[in-house]
């Protein structure tokens, strides 16, 4: 399962074999969970990732949604990821050269 911003979800569903927590679909209860993860301080985000059985975290560093979430919670997980930093429970996954996609594996 990938935790990512809502605008990332549909792309991940169509281009990977993974499930997503959030996507731009009506009544998707995972959307609120994803927002709570990304707005939370990194240690609280870890607990939420674990509780939701998340395997991967992904963002597009150029996304307006990423910018907005980072602005709403400047000490939250999203803000940290946006500037290229990550907590020790996330392992970076290399991205293709020139890609704005940043992905991590959740270390369990």
XYZ file of N, CA and C in Angstrom:
324
model
N 0.861 -1.187 0.000
C 0.000 0.000 0.000
C 0.892 1.229 0.000
N 0.557 2.175 -0.868
C 1.304 3.422 -0.973
C 0.517 4.540 -0.296
N 1.173 5.268 0.596
C 0.610 6.502 1.136
C 1.194 7.633 0.314
N 0.313 8.393 -0.303
C 0.728 9.504 -1.149
C -0.396 10.530 -1.165
N -0.109 11.741 -1.594
C -1.178 12.725 -1.723
C -2.256 12.247 -2.699
N -3.434 12.776 -2.558
C -4.574 12.361 -3.364
C -4.276 12.430 -4.862
N -3.632 13.488 -5.314
C -3.393 13.644 -6.753
C -2.407 12.628 -7.313
N -1.671 11.950 -6.461
C -0.696 10.935 -6.850
C -1.357 9.559 -7.013
N -2.447 9.340 -6.287
C -3.067 8.021 -6.191
C -3.497 7.406 -7.506
N -4.217 8.148 -8.332
C -4.698 7.590 -9.600
C -3.541 7.187 -10.495
N -2.495 7.988 -10.524
C -1.317 7.667 -11.346
C -0.635 6.392 -10.846
N -0.542 6.247 -9.536
C 0.086 5.047 -8.973
C -0.750 3.806 -9.271
N -2.062 3.933 -9.225
C -2.925 2.783 -9.509
C -2.769 2.293 -10.943
N -2.672 3.223 -11.863
C -2.607 2.841 -13.276
C -1.205 2.394 -13.713
N -0.182 2.841 -13.023
C 1.176 2.560 -13.494
C 1.960 1.575 -12.625
N 1.351 1.067 -11.539
C 2.030 0.093 -10.679
C 1.046 -1.011 -10.298
N 1.555 -2.012 -9.643
C 0.697 -3.093 -9.141
C 0.270 -2.858 -7.681
N 0.586 -1.690 -7.153
C 0.322 -1.390 -5.741
C -1.086 -0.843 -5.519
N -1.534 -0.961 -4.287
C -2.753 -0.302 -3.828
C -2.353 1.062 -3.280
N -3.304 1.974 -3.207
C -3.020 3.303 -2.663
C -3.985 3.609 -1.528
N -3.525 4.434 -0.619
C -4.358 4.857 0.497
C -5.333 5.945 0.058
N -4.872 6.859 -0.785
C -5.684 8.009 -1.172
C -5.709 8.176 -2.685
N -6.847 8.629 -3.188
C -7.009 8.905 -4.616
C -8.204 9.853 -4.766
N -8.320 10.504 -5.914
C -9.384 11.502 -6.078
C -10.742 10.877 -6.393
N -11.240 10.094 -5.446
C -12.518 9.424 -5.629
C -13.433 9.753 -4.458
N -14.683 9.954 -4.753
C -15.698 10.293 -3.767
C -15.812 9.192 -2.709
N -15.896 9.577 -1.469
C -16.085 8.684 -0.324
C -14.905 7.751 -0.065
N -13.742 8.117 -0.505
C -12.548 7.319 -0.208
C -12.082 7.701 1.189
N -12.265 6.823 2.148
C -11.931 7.119 3.534
C -10.428 7.212 3.772
N -9.632 6.656 2.875
C -8.182 6.734 3.014
C -7.636 8.133 2.807
N -8.402 8.988 2.136
C -7.921 10.351 1.889
C -7.623 11.081 3.195
N -8.532 10.998 4.149
C -8.327 11.665 5.441
C -7.138 11.054 6.179
N -6.998 9.752 6.100
C -5.863 9.085 6.751
C -4.559 9.592 6.143
N -4.514 9.704 4.818
C -3.301 10.198 4.151
C -2.984 11.623 4.598
N -3.993 12.490 4.628
C -3.750 13.860 5.094
C -3.227 13.863 6.529
N -3.814 13.046 7.384
C -3.351 12.992 8.772
C -1.896 12.548 8.862
N -1.499 11.592 8.034
C -0.106 11.136 8.015
C 0.816 12.275 7.624
N 0.502 12.950 6.532
C 1.412 13.965 6.004
C 1.423 15.257 6.815
N 0.343 15.557 7.507
C 0.303 16.750 8.350
C 0.960 16.516 9.712
N 1.070 15.259 10.115
C 1.584 14.913 11.446
C 3.089 15.134 11.556
N 3.527 15.386 12.771
C 4.964 15.404 13.063
C 5.512 14.023 12.712
N 6.767 13.942 12.299
C 7.322 12.666 11.828
C 7.124 11.479 12.764
N 7.263 11.635 14.060
C 7.086 10.487 14.962
C 5.626 10.041 15.031
N 4.695 10.975 15.022
C 3.267 10.621 14.989
C 2.930 9.991 13.637
N 3.533 10.488 12.564
C 3.304 9.922 11.227
C 3.726 8.458 11.187
N 4.808 8.133 11.870
C 5.270 6.741 11.933
C 4.180 5.848 12.509
N 3.560 6.267 13.593
C 2.486 5.490 14.212
C 1.308 5.319 13.245
N 0.968 6.373 12.526
C -0.146 6.310 11.570
C 0.178 5.406 10.387
N 1.412 5.452 9.911
C 1.838 4.562 8.822
C 1.745 3.103 9.258
N 2.204 2.835 10.467
C 2.159 1.474 11.005
C 0.715 1.004 11.171
N -0.122 1.848 11.735
C -1.527 1.490 11.968
C -2.273 1.225 10.660
N -1.853 1.866 9.585
C -2.507 1.706 8.280
C -1.819 0.671 7.400
N -0.790 0.003 7.943
C -0.058 -1.039 7.217
C 0.508 -0.527 5.886
N 1.086 0.661 5.908
C 1.640 1.283 4.705
C 3.029 0.714 4.430
N 3.268 0.381 3.154
C 4.561 -0.154 2.726
C 5.465 0.900 2.104
N 4.852 1.880 1.429
C 5.616 2.893 0.704
C 4.988 4.264 0.899
N 5.822 5.279 0.781
C 5.377 6.673 0.806
C 5.908 7.308 -0.472
N 5.056 8.057 -1.147
C 5.494 8.727 -2.369
C 4.913 10.119 -2.484
N 5.714 11.017 -3.041
C 5.233 12.373 -3.319
C 5.836 12.853 -4.635
N 5.204 13.849 -5.220
C 5.784 14.576 -6.349
C 6.207 15.928 -5.792
N 7.490 16.199 -5.812
C 8.005 17.412 -5.166
C 7.491 18.694 -5.809
N 6.960 18.625 -7.012
C 6.445 19.817 -7.704
C 4.933 19.973 -7.585
N 4.273 19.061 -6.879
C 2.818 19.066 -6.762
C 2.307 20.237 -5.924
N 1.230 20.847 -6.385
C 0.593 21.913 -5.614
C 0.057 21.369 -4.298
N -0.432 20.136 -4.312
C -0.942 19.533 -3.083
C 0.171 19.362 -2.049
N 1.344 18.958 -2.506
C 2.496 18.816 -1.607
C 2.865 20.177 -1.025
N 2.879 21.191 -1.856
C 3.186 22.553 -1.386
C 2.160 23.007 -0.347
N 0.888 22.774 -0.628
C -0.166 23.218 0.298
C -0.099 22.488 1.636
N 0.099 21.178 1.610
C 0.194 20.412 2.855
C 1.417 20.862 3.650
N 2.521 21.094 2.963
C 3.747 21.559 3.626
C 3.546 22.928 4.267
N 2.824 23.798 3.587
C 2.546 25.128 4.144
C 1.622 25.039 5.355
N 0.661 24.105 5.305
C -0.282 23.947 6.419
C 0.383 23.377 7.665
N 1.408 22.546 7.469
C 2.091 21.915 8.606
C 3.603 21.950 8.365
N 4.230 23.107 8.601
C 5.658 23.243 8.297
C 6.569 22.311 9.093
N 6.064 21.707 10.166
C 6.844 20.736 10.937
C 6.354 19.309 10.719
N 5.487 19.138 9.729
C 4.923 17.824 9.453
C 5.800 16.983 8.535
N 5.396 15.735 8.378
C 6.149 14.801 7.540
C 6.268 15.298 6.107
N 5.183 15.813 5.535
C 5.230 16.266 4.139
C 6.259 17.364 3.947
N 6.292 18.334 4.841
C 7.257 19.431 4.728
C 8.682 18.891 4.761
N 8.910 17.907 5.598
C 10.235 17.294 5.698
C 10.606 16.606 4.383
N 9.666 15.823 3.846
C 9.927 15.099 2.599
C 10.128 16.051 1.423
N 9.358 17.123 1.408
C 9.428 18.089 0.306
C 10.822 18.692 0.164
N 11.515 18.881 1.270
C 12.850 19.480 1.190
C 13.956 18.430 1.095
N 13.548 17.170 0.901
C 14.536 16.123 0.677
C 15.075 15.452 1.923
N 14.448 15.702 3.053
C 14.849 15.032 4.297
C 13.822 13.946 4.605
N 14.240 12.959 5.404
C 13.304 11.901 5.767
C 13.678 11.327 7.134
N 12.672 10.844 7.869
C 12.960 10.209 9.157
C 13.620 8.852 8.932
N 14.227 8.319 9.971
C 14.993 7.077 9.830
C 14.138 5.845 9.569
N 12.826 5.929 9.695
C 11.970 4.782 9.406
C 11.561 4.711 7.931
N 12.047 5.651 7.128
C 11.808 5.621 5.683
C 13.130 5.411 4.954
N 13.146 4.454 4.030
C 14.333 4.164 3.222
C 14.089 4.700 1.806
N 14.949 5.625 1.324
C 14.757 6.181 -0.018
C 14.836 5.096 -1.101
N 13.994 5.251 -2.105
C 14.017 4.406 -3.294
C 14.485 5.296 -4.439
N 15.528 4.912 -5.157
C 16.037 5.761 -6.245
C 14.958 6.057 -7.289
N 14.932 7.304 -7.743
C 14.010 7.741 -8.792
C 14.768 7.870 -10.103
N 14.063 7.736 -11.214
C 14.729 7.952 -12.501
C 15.276 9.379 -12.599
N 16.359 9.538 -13.304
C 16.965 10.856 -13.480
C 15.943 11.823 -14.067
N 15.858 13.003 -13.471
C 14.944 14.036 -13.935
C 13.526 13.917 -13.402
N 13.261 12.897 -12.595
C 11.917 12.699 -12.051
C 11.709 13.572 -10.821
N 10.493 14.061 -10.664
C 10.117 14.820 -9.475
C 9.454 13.933 -8.425
N 9.348 12.641 -8.725
C 8.746 11.692 -7.799
C 9.788 11.259 -6.774
N 9.409 11.334 -5.506
C 10.272 10.914 -4.402
C 9.540 9.795 -3.685
N 10.196 8.638 -3.554
C 9.537 7.499 -2.905
C 10.419 6.905 -1.819
N 9.749 6.298 -0.856
C 10.409 5.671 0.291
C 9.726 4.356 0.612
N 10.510 3.424 1.113
C 9.961 2.209 1.684
C 9.865 2.420 3.186
N 8.757 2.009 3.774
C 8.598 2.112 5.219
C 9.314 0.918 5.843
N 10.282 1.196 6.686
C 11.034 0.143 7.368
C 10.190 -0.363 8.526
N 9.908 -1.654 8.505
C 9.014 -2.231 9.539
C 9.796 -3.070 10.505
